[in-house]
Short mmCIF file of C-alpha atoms and ligand atoms in Angstrom, two decimals:
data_model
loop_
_atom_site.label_atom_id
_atom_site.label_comp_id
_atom_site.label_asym_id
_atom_site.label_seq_id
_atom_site.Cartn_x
_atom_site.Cartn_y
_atom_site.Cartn_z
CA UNK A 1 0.17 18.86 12.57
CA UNK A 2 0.04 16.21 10.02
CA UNK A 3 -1.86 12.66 10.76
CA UNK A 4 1.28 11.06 11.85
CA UNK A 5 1.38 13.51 14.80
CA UNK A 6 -2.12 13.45 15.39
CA UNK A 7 -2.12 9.24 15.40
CA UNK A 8 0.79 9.96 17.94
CA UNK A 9 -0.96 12.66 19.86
CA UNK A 10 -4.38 11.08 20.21
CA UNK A 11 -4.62 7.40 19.81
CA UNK A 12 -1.09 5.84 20.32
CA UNK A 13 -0.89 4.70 24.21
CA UNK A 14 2.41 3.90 25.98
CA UNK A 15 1.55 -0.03 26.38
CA UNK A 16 -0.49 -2.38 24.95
CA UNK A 17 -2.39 -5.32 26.37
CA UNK A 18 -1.12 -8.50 25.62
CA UNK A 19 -3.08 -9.75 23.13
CA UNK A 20 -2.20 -6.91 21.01
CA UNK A 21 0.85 -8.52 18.96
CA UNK A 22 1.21 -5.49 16.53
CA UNK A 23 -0.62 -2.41 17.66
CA UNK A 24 -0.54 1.25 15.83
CA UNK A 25 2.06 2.29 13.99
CA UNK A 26 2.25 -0.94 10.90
CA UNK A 27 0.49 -1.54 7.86
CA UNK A 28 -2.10 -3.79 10.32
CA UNK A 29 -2.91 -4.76 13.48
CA UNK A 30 -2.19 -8.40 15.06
CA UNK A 31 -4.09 -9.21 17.69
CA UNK A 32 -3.92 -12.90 19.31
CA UNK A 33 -7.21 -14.69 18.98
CA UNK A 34 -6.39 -18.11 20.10
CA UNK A 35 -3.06 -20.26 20.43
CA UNK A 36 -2.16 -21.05 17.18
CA UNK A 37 -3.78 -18.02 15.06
CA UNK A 38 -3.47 -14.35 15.20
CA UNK A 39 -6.10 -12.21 13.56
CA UNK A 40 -4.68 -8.97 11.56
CA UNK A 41 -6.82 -5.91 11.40
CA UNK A 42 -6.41 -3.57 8.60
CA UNK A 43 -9.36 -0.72 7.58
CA UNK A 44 -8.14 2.01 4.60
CA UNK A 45 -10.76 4.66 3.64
CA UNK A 46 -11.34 6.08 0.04
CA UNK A 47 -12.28 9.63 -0.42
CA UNK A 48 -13.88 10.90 -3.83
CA UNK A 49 -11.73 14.29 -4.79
CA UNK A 50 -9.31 12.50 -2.36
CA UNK A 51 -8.28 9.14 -3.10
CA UNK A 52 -9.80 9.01 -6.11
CA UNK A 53 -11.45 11.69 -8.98
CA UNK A 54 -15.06 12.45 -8.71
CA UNK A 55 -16.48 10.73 -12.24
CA UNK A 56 -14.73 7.67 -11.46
CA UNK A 57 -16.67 4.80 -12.58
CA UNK A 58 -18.39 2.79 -9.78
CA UNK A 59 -16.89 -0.46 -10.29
CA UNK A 60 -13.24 0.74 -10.04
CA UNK A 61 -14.44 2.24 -7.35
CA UNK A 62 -15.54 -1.09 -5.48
CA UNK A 63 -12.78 -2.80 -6.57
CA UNK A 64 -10.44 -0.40 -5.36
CA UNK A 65 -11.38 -0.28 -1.96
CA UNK A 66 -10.82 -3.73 -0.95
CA UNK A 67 -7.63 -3.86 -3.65
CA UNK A 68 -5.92 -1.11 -1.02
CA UNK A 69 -7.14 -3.00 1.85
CA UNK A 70 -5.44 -6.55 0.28
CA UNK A 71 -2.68 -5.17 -0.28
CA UNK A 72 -1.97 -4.33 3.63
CA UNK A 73 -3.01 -7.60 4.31
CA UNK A 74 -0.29 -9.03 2.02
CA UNK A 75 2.34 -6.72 3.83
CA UNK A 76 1.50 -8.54 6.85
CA UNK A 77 1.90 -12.16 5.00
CA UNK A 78 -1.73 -12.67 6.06
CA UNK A 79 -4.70 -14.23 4.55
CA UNK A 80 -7.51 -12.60 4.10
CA UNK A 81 -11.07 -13.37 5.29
CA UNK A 82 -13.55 -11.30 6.25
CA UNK A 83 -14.29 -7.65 5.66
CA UNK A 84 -16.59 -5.26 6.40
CA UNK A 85 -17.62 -1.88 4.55
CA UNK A 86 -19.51 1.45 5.80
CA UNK A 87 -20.79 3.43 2.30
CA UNK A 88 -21.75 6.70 2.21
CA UNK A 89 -23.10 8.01 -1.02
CA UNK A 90 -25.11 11.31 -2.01
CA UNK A 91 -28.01 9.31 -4.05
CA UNK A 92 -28.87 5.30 -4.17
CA UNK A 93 -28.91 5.32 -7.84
CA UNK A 94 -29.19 1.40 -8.81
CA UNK A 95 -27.03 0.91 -11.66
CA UNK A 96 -23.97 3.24 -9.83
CA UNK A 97 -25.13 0.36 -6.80
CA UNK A 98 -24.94 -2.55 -9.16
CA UNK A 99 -21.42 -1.22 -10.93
CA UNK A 100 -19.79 -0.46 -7.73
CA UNK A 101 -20.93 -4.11 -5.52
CA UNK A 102 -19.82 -5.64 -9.06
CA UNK A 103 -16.27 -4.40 -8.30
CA UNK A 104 -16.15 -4.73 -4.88
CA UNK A 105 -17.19 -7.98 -4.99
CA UNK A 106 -14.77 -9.17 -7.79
CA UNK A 107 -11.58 -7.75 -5.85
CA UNK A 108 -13.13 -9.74 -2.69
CA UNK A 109 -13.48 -12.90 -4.61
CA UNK A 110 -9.96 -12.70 -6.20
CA UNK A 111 -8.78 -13.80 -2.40
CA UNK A 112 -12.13 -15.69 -1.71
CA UNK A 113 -12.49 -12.82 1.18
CA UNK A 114 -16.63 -12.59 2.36
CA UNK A 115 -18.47 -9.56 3.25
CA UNK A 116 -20.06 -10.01 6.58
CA UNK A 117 -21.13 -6.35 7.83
CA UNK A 118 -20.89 -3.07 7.60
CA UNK A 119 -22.79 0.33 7.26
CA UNK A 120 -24.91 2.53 4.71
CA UNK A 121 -25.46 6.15 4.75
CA UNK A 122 -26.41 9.41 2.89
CA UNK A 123 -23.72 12.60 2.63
CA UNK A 124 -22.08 15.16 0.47
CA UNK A 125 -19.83 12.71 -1.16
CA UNK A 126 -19.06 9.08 -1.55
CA UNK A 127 -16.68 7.70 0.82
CA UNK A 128 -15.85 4.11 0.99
CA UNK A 129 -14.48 2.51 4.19
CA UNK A 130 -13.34 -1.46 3.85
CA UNK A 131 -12.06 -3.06 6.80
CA UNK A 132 -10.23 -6.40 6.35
CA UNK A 133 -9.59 -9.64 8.62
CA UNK A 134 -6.88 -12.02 7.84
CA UNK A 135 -5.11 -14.67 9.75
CA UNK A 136 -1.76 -15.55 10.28
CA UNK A 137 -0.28 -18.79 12.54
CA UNK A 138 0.88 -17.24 15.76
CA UNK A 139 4.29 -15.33 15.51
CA UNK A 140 4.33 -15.49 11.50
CA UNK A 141 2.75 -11.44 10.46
CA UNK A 142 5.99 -9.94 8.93
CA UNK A 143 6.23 -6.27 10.57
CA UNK A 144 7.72 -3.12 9.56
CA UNK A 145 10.46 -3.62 12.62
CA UNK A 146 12.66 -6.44 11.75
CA UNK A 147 15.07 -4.84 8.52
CA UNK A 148 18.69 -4.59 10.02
CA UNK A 149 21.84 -3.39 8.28
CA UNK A 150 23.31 -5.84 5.59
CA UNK A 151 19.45 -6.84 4.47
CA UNK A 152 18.58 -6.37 0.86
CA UNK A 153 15.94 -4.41 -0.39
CA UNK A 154 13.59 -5.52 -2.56
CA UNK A 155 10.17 -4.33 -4.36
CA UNK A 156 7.32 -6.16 -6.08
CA UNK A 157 6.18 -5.27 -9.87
CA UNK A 158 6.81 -1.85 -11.14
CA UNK A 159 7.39 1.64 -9.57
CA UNK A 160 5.20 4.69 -10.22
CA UNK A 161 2.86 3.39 -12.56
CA UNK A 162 -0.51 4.66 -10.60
CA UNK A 163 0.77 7.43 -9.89
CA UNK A 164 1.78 8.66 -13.35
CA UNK A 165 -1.66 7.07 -14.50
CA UNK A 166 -3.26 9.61 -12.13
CA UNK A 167 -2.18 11.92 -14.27
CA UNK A 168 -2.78 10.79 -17.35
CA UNK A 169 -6.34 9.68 -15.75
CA UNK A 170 -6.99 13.91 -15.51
CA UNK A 171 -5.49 14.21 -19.14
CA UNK A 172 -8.56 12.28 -19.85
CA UNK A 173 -6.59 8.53 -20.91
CA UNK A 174 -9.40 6.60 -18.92
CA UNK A 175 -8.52 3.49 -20.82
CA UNK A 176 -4.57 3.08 -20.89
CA UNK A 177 -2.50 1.14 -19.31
CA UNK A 178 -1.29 3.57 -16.60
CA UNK A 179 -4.63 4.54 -15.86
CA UNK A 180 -5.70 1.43 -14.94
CA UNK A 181 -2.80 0.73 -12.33
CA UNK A 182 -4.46 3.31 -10.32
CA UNK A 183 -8.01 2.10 -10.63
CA UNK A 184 -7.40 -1.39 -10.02
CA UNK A 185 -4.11 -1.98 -8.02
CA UNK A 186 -3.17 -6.02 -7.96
CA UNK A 187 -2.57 -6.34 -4.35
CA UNK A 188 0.09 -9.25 -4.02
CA UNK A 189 -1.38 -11.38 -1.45
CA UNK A 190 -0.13 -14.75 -2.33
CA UNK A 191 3.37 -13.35 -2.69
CA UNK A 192 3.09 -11.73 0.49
CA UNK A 193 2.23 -14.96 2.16
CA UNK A 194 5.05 -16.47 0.62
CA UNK A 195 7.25 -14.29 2.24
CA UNK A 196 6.71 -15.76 6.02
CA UNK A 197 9.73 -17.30 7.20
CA UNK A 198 12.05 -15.24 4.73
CA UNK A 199 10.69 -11.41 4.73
CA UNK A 200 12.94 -9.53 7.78
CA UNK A 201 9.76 -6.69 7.48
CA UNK A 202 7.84 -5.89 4.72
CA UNK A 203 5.32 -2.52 3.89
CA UNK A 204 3.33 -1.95 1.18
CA UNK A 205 3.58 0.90 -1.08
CA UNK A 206 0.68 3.32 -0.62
CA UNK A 207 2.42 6.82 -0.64
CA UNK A 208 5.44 6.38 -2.35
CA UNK A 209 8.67 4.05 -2.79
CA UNK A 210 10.53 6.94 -0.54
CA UNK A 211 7.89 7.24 2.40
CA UNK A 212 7.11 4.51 2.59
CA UNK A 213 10.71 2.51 2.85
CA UNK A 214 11.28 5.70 5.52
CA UNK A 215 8.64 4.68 7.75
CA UNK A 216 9.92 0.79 7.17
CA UNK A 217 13.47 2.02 8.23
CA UNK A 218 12.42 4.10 10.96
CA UNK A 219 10.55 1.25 12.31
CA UNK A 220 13.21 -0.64 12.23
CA UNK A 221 15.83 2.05 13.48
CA UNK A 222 17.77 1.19 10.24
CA UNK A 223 18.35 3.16 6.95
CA UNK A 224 19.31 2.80 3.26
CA UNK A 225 20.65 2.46 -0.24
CA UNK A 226 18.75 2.73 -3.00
CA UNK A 227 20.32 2.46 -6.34
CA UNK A 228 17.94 4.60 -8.66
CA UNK A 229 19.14 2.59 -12.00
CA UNK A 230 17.57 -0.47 -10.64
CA UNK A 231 14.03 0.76 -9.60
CA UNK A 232 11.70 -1.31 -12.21
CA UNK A 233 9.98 1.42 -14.75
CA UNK A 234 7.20 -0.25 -16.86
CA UNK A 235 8.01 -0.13 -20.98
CA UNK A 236 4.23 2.34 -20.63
CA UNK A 237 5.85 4.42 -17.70
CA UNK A 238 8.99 4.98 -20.07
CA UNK A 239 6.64 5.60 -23.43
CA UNK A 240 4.71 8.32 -21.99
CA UNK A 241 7.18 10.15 -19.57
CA UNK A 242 10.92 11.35 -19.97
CA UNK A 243 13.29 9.83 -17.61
CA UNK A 244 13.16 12.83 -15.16
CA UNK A 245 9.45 12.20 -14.26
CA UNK A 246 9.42 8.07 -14.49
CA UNK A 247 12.24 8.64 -11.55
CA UNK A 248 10.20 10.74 -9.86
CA UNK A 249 7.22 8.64 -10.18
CA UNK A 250 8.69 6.26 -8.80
CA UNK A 251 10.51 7.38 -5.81
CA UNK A 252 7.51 9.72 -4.11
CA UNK A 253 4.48 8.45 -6.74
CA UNK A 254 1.28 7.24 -4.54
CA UNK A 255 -0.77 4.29 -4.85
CA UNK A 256 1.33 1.41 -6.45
CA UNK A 257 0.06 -0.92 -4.03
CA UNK A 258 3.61 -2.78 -4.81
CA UNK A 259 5.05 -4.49 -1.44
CA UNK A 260 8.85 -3.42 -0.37
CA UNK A 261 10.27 -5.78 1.86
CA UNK A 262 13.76 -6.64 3.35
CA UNK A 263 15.36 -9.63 3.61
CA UNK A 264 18.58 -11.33 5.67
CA UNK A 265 19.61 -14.17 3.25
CA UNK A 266 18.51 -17.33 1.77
CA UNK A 267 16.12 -17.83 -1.62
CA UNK A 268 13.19 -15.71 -2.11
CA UNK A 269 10.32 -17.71 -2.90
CA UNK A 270 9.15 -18.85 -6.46
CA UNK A 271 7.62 -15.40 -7.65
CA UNK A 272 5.94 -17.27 -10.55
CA UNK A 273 3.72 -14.27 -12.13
CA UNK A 274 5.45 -11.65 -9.77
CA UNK A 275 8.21 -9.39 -11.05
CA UNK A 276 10.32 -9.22 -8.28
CA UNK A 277 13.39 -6.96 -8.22
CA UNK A 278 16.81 -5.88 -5.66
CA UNK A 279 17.03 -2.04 -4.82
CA UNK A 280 19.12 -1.33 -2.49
CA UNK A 281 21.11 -2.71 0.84
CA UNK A 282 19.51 -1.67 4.72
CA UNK A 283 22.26 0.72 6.35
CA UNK A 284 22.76 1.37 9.55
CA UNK A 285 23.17 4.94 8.78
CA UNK A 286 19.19 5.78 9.80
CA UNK A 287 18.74 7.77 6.68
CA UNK A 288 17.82 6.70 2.97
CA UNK A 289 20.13 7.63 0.62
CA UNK A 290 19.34 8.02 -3.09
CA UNK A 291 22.45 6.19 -5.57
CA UNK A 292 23.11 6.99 -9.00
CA UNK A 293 25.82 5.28 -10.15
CA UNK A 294 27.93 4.95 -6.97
CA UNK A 295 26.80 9.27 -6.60
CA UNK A 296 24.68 9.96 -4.20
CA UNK A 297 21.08 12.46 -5.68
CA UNK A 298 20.63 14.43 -2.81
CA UNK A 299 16.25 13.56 -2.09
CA UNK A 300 13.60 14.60 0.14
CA UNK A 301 10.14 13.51 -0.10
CA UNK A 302 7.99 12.84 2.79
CA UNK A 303 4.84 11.23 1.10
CA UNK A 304 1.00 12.63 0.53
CA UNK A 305 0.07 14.10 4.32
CA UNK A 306 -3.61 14.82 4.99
CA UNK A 307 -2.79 17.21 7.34
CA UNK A 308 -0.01 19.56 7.10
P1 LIG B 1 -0.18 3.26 6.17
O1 LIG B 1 1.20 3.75 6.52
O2 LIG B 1 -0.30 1.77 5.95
O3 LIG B 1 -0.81 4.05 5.07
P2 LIG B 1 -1.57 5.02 7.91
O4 LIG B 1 -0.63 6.05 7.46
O5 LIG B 1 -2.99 5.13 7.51
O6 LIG B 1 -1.03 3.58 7.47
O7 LIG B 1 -1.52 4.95 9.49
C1 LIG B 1 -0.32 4.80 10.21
C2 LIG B 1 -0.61 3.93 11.42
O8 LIG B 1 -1.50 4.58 12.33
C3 LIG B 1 -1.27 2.59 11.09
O9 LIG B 1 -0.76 1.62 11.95
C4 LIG B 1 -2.74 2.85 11.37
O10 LIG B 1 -3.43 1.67 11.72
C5 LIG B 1 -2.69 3.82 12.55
N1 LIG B 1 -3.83 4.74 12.61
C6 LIG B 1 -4.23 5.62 11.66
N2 LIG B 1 -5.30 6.33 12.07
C7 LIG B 1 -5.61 5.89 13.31
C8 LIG B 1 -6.63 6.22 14.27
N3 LIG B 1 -7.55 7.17 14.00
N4 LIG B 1 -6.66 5.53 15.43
C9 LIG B 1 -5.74 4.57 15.68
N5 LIG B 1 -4.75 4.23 14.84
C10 LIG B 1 -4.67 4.87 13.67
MG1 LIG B 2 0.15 0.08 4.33
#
């Protein structure tokens, strides 16, 4: 049983109350708090040997937590606000204290969010748990459910980046480029914002390009196109791997922390500092399907699972 089943086994329930816009099953939660503002609930945890490699320095640390949480937020087109963050650590050594609230509290002032709570204890590992608030006016959180046939596909920044500096992270490259798109994803929280109004349904990218535009589709009861030559490889993603791996990087690669969203028609907003690029068309076929050049690659990738 992998988590999906277990989320759908355990803790999804038939109906929800309602007040609960957005329950289980999207990047966050929308819940409606008053009559012109919903409140959107997201809460990631980090794992060390899981989510990230034990040795990794404190700060990154920090700052990677509440980058992952962002960047659900910014799926949602929400801001940000509050978080909260339950710590568990083996030792309270003071400067790995002062590195890691350094970085936690830079990511949180990036998007002026304030940390009002949380929870401190000892164990066998560190584990970091941020939970985020955000707001939305009523009716405005773009979902995972809205992409229908004809909608074009697009993706934020670059593809496969943290994932391939994952790798070069265990080869020991602590300070390269790659490298430090895992340790310090940009979550894209004004561009997600920007996207109210326009965005048909938007995820971000935690597990992979392919997984994650699955679960988008399936939400959506939709499928796709993708047209590999168009997936945006950084010039360091192309230096350092042969074309074989950058592709695969950046179909099922992890942890890009990019946003994929769909939309209908009309402009897409001023992306300013954003790289912003079309990658396919929504089908209504219910499956993705993988173009090169007009021939479809037959693919299968199902994202990282915790449980198998
Ligand atoms: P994402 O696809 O953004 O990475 P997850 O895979 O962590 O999200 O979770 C899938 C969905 O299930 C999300 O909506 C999440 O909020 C929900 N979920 C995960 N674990 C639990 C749990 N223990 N109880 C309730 N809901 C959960
Ligand atoms: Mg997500």
């Amino acid at each position: 049983m992998d988590e999906f089943e277990l989320i759908r086994r355990y803790f999804v329930r038939d109906e929800n109350a309602p007040d609960v816009i957005c329950g289980i099953g999207d990047d966050g939660a929308v819940v409606q708090t008053s009559a012109a503002t919903e409140l959107v609930i997201v809460v990631d945890t980090l794992i060390e040997g899981v989510h990230f490699p034990a040795g990794t320095d404190a700060s990154d640390i920090g700052y990677r937590a509440v980058a992952v949480n962002l960047s659900d937020i910014a799926a949602m087109g929400a801001r940000p606000r509050w978080m909260t963050l339950a710590l568990t650590i083996e030792s309270a050594d003071a400067a790995w204290m002062k590195s890691f609230a350094d970085g936690l509290h830079t990511a949180a002032a990036e998007h002026d969010v304030q940390l009002v709570g949380g929870d401190t204890t000892r164990g066998d590992r560190c584990v970091v748990t941020v939970q985020i608030n955000g707001e939305v006016d009523t009716g405005c959180a773009i979902q995972r459910a809205g992409a229908s046939a004809g909608d074009t596909i697009f993706v934020t920044g670059c593809l496969g980046d943290a994932a391939a500096g994952l790798e070069r992270l265990s080869q020991g490259h602590r300070d390269d480029y790659l490298a430090g798109r895992f340790l310090r994803p940009t979550a894209r929280v004004e561009y997600g914002r920007s996207l109210v109004g326009t965005a048909s349904a938007a995820i971000d990218l935690s597990d992979g390009l392919y997984a994650d535009l699955q679960k988008m589709m399936t939400a959506s009861g939709v499928g796709a196109e993708i047209d590999l030559h168009s997936l945006p490889i950084s010039k360091a993603l192309q230096a350092h791997f042969d074309r074989d791996e950058q592709q695969r990087f950046a179909l099922s690669g992890g942890d890009d922390y990019e946003l994929c969203f769909t939309v209908a028609h009309g402009r897409l907003p001023d992306a300013r500092d954003v790289r912003v690029t079309a990658i396919g068309t929504v089908t209504d076929s219910q499956r993705i399907v993988c173009l090169d050049r007009g021939v479809v690659v037959p693919f299968d990738d199902s994202g990282y699972r915790h449980f198998q």
